[in-house]
PDB file of C-alpha atoms in Angstrom:
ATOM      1  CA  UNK U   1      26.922  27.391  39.852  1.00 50.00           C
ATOM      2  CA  UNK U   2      27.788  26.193  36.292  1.00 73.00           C
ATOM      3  CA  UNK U   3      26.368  22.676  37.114  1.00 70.00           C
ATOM      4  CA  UNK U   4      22.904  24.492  37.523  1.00 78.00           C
ATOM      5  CA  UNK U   5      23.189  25.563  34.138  1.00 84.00           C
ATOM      6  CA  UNK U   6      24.106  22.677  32.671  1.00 81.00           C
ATOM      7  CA  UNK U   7      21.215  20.889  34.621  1.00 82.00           C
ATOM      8  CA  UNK U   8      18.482  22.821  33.106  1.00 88.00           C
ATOM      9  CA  UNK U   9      20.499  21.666  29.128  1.00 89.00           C
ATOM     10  CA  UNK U  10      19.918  18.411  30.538  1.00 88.00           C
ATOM     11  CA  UNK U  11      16.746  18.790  31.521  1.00 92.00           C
ATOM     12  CA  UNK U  12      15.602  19.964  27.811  1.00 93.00           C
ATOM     13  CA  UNK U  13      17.621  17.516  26.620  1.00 94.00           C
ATOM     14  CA  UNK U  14      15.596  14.835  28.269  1.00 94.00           C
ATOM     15  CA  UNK U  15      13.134  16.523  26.872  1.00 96.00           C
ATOM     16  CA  UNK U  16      13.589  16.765  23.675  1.00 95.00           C
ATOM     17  CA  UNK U  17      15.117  12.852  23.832  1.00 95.00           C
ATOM     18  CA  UNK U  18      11.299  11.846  25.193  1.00 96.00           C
ATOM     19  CA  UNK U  19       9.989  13.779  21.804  1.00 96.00           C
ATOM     20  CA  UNK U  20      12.071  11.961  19.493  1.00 96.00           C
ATOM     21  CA  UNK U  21      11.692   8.637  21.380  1.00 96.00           C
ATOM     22  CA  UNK U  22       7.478   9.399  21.088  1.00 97.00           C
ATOM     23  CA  UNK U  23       7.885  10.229  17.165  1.00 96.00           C
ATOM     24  CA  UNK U  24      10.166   6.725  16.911  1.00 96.00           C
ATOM     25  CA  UNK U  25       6.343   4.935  18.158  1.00 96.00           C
ATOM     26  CA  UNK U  26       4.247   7.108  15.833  1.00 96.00           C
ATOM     27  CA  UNK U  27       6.422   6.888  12.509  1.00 96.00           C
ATOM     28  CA  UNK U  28       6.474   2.995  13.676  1.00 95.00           C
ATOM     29  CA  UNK U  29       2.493   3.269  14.138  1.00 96.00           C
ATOM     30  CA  UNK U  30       2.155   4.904  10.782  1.00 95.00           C
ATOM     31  CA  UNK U  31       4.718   2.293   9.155  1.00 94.00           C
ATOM     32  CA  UNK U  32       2.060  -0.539  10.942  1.00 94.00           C
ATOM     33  CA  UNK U  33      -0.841   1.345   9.712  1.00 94.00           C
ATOM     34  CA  UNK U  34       0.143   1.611   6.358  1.00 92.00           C
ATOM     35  CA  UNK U  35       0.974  -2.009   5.836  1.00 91.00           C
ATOM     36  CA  UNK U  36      -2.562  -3.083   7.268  1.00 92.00           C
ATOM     37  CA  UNK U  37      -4.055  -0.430   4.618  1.00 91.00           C
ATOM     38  CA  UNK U  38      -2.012  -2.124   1.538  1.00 90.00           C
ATOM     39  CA  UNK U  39      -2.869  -5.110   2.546  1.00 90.00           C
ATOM     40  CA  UNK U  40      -6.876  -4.126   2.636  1.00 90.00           C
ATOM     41  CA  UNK U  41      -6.534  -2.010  -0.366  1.00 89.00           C
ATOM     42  CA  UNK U  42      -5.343  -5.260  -2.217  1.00 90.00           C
ATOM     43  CA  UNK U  43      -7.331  -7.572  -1.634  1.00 92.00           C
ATOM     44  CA  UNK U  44     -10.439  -4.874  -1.634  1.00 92.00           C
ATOM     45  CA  UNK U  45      -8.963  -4.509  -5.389  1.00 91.00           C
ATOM     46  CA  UNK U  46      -8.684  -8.297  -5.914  1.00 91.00           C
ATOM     47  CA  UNK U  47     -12.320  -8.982  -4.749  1.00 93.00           C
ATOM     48  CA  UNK U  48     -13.343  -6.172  -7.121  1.00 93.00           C
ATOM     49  CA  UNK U  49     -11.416  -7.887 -10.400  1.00 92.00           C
ATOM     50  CA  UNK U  50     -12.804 -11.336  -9.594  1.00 93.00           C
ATOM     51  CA  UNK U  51     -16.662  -9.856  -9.657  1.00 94.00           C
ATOM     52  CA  UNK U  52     -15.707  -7.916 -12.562  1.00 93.00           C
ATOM     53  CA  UNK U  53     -14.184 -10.861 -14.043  1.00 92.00           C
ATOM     54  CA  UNK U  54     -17.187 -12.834 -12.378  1.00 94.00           C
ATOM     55  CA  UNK U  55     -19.936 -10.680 -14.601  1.00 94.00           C
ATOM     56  CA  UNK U  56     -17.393 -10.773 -17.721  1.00 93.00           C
ATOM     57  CA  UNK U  57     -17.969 -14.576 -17.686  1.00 93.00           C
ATOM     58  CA  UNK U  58     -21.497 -14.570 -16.930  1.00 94.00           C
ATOM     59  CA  UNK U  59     -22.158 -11.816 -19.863  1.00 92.00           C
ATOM     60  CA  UNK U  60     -20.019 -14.396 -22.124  1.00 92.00           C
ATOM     61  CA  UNK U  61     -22.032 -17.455 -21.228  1.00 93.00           C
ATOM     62  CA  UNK U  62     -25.617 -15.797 -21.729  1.00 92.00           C
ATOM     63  CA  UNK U  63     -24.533 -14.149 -25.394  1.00 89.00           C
ATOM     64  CA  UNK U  64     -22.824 -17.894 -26.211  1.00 88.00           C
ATOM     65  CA  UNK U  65     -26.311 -19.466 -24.812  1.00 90.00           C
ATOM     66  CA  UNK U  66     -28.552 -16.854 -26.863  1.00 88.00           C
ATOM     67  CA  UNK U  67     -26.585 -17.095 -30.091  1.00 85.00           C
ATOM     68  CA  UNK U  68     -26.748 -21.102 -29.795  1.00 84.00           C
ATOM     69  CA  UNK U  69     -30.743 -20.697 -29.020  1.00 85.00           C
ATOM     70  CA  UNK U  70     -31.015 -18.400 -31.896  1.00 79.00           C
ATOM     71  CA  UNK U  71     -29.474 -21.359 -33.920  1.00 77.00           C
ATOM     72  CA  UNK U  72     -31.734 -23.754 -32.602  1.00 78.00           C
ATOM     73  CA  UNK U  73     -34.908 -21.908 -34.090  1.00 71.00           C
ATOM     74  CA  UNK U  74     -32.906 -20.594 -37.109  1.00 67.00           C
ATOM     75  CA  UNK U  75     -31.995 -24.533 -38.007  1.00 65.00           C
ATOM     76  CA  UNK U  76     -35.691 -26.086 -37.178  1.00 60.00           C
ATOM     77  CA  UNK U  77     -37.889 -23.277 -39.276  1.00 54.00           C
ATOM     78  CA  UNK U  78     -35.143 -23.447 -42.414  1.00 55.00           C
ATOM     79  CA  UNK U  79     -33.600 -26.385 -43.257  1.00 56.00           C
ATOM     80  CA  UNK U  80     -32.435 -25.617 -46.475  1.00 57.00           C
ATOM     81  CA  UNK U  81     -29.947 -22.389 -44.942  1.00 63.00           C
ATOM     82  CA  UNK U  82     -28.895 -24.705 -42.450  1.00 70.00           C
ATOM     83  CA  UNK U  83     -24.916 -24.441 -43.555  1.00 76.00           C
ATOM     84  CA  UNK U  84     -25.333 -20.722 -43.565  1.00 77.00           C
ATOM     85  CA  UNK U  85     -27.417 -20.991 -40.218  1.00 77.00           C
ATOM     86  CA  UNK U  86     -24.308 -23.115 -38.823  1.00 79.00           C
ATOM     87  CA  UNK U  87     -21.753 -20.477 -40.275  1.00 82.00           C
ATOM     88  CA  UNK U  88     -23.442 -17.549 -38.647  1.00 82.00           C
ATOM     89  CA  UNK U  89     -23.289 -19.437 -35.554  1.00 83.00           C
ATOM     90  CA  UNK U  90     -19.659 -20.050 -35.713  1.00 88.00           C
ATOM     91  CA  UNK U  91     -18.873 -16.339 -36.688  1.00 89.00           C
ATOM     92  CA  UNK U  92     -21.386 -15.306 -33.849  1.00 87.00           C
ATOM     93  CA  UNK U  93     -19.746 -17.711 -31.413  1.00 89.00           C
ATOM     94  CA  UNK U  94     -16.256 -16.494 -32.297  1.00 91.00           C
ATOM     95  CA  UNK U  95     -17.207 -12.846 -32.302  1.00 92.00           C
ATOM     96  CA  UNK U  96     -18.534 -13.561 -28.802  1.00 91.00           C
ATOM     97  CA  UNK U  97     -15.353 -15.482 -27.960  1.00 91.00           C
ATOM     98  CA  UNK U  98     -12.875 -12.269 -29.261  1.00 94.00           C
ATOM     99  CA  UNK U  99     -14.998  -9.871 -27.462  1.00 93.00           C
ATOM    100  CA  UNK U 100     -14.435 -11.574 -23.890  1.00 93.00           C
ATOM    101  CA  UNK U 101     -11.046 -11.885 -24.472  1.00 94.00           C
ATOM    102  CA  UNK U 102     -10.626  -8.360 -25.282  1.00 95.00           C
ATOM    103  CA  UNK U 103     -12.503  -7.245 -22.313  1.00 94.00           C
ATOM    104  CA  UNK U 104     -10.766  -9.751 -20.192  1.00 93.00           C
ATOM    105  CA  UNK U 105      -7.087  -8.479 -21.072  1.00 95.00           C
ATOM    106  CA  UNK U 106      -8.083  -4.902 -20.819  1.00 94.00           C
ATOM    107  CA  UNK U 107     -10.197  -5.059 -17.777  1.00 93.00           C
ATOM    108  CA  UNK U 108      -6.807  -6.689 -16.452  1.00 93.00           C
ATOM    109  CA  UNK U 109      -4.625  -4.223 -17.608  1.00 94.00           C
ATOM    110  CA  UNK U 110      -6.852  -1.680 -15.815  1.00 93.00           C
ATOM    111  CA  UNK U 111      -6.560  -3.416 -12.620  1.00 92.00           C
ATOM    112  CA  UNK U 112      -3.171  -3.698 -12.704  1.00 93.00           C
ATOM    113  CA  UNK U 113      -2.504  -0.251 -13.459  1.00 94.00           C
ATOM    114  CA  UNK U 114      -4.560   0.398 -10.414  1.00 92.00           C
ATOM    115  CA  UNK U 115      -2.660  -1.831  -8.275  1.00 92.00           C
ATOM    116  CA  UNK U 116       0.870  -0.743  -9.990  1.00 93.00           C
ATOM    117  CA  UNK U 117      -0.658   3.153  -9.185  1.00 93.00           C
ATOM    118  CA  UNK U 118      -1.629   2.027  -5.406  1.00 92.00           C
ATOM    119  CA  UNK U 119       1.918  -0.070  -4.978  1.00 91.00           C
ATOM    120  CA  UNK U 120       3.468   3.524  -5.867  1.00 94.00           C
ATOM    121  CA  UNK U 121       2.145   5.512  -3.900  1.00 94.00           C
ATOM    122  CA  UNK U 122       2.366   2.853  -0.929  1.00 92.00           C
ATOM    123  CA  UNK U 123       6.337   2.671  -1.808  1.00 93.00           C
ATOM    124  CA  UNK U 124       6.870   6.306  -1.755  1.00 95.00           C
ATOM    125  CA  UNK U 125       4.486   6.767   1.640  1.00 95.00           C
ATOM    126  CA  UNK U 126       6.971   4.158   3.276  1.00 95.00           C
ATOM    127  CA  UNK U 127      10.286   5.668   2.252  1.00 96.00           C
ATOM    128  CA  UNK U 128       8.928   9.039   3.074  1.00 97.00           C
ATOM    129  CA  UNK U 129       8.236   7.365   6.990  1.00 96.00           C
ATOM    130  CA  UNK U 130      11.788   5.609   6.526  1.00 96.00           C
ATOM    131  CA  UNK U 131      13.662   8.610   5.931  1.00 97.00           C
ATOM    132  CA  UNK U 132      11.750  10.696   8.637  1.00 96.00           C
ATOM    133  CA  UNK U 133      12.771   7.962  10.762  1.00 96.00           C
ATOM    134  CA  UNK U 134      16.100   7.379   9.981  1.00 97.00           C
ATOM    135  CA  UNK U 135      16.717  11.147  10.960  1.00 97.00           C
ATOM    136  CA  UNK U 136      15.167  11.233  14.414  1.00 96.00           C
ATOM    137  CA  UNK U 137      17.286   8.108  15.169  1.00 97.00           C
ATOM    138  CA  UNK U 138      20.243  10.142  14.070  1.00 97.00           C
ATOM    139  CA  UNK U 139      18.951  13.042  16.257  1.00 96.00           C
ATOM    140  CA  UNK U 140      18.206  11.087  19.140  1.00 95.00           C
ATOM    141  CA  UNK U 141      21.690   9.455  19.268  1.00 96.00           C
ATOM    142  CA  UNK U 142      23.401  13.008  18.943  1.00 95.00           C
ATOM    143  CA  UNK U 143      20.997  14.151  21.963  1.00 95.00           C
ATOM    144  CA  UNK U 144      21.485  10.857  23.983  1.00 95.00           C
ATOM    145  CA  UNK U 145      25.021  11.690  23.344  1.00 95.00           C
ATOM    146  CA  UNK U 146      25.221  15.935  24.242  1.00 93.00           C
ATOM    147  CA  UNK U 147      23.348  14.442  27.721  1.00 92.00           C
ATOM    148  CA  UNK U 148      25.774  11.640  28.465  1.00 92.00           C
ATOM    149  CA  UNK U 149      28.333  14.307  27.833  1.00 91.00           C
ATOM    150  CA  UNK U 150      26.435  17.043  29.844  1.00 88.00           C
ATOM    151  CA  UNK U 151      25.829  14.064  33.030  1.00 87.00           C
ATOM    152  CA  UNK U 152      29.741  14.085  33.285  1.00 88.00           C
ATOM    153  CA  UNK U 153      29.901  17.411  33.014  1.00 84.00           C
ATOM    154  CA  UNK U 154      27.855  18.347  35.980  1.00 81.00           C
ATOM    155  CA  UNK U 155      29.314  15.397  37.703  1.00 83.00           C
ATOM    156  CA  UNK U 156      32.954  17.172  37.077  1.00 84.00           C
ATOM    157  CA  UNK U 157      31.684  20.654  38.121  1.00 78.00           C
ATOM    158  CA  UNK U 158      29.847  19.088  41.246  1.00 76.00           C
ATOM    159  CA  UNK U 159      33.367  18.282  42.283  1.00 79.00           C
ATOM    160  CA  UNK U 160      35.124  21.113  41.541  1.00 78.00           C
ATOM    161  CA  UNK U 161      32.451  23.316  43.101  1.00 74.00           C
ATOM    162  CA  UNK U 162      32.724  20.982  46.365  1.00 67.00           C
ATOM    163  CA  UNK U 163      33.533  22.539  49.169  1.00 72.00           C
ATOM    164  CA  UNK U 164      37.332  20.621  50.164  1.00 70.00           C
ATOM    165  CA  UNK U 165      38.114  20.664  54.034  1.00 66.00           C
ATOM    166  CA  UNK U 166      41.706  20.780  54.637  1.00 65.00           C
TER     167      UNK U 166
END
């Protein structure tokens, strides 16, 4: 009657091996999922820099065109402050000029601290799901292995059990 005992084990065992097989497909799932979602969250974050960096230009272009048009009617009405006109359009133009490329280099060091900050947390979400799975593989191997010991087992008692006609 021991093999009925060790039947039931292997039942649970079975089990417990179709549990760990199941969470093997989900931390895979998750693994998939999470990929697709970096992948979206990156280029979401690369569509929002270029309209940022889109609007930067256009804001550059209009103050470059107004300071330029401000010459224009500065120059015609004056002509004796031309050379100052003409200076305070070059120190307007280059002011203009500094400005973008301040905002361009810190807009991009905000975006890449944002992607740096998303790429973290990303990295640590998949070695979390590695490690989980990692360990169920090692638990599924040590129950594939207590069953295939358990099927020889019962297979052994069977036989000993059997009834031997002389």
């Amino acid at each position: 009657m021991g093999w009925v005992t060790l039947s039931l084990r292997k039942m649970a065992l079975k089990q417990r091996i179709s549990n760990l097989e199941y969470r093997l497909v989900q931390l895979s799932q998750e693994q998939q999922s999470l990929a697709n979602s970096s992948s979206y969250a990156q280029r979401e974050l690369g569509m929002i820099q270029n309209q940022k960096t889109s609007q930067l230009s256009l804001n550059r272009m209009n103050l470059l065109k107004q300071a330029r048009n401000n010459y224009s009617a500065n120059s015609s009405d004056d002509s004796t402050n031309s050379q100052q006109s003409y200076l305070n359009l070059q120190t307007a133009l280059d002011e203009i000029n500094l400005n973008y490329q301040f905002e361009q280099m810190n807009m991009e060091s905000i975006f890449q601290a944002q992607q740096d900050s998303m790429l973290q947390e990303i990295n640590n979400r998949q070695q979390q799901l590695e490690l989980e799975q990692v360990q169920v593989q090692d638990q599924l191997a040590a129950a594939r292995a207590e069953e295939e010991q358990l099927s020889e087992a019962v297979s052994q008692d069977i036989k000993n059990d059997a009834i031997k006609l002389v």
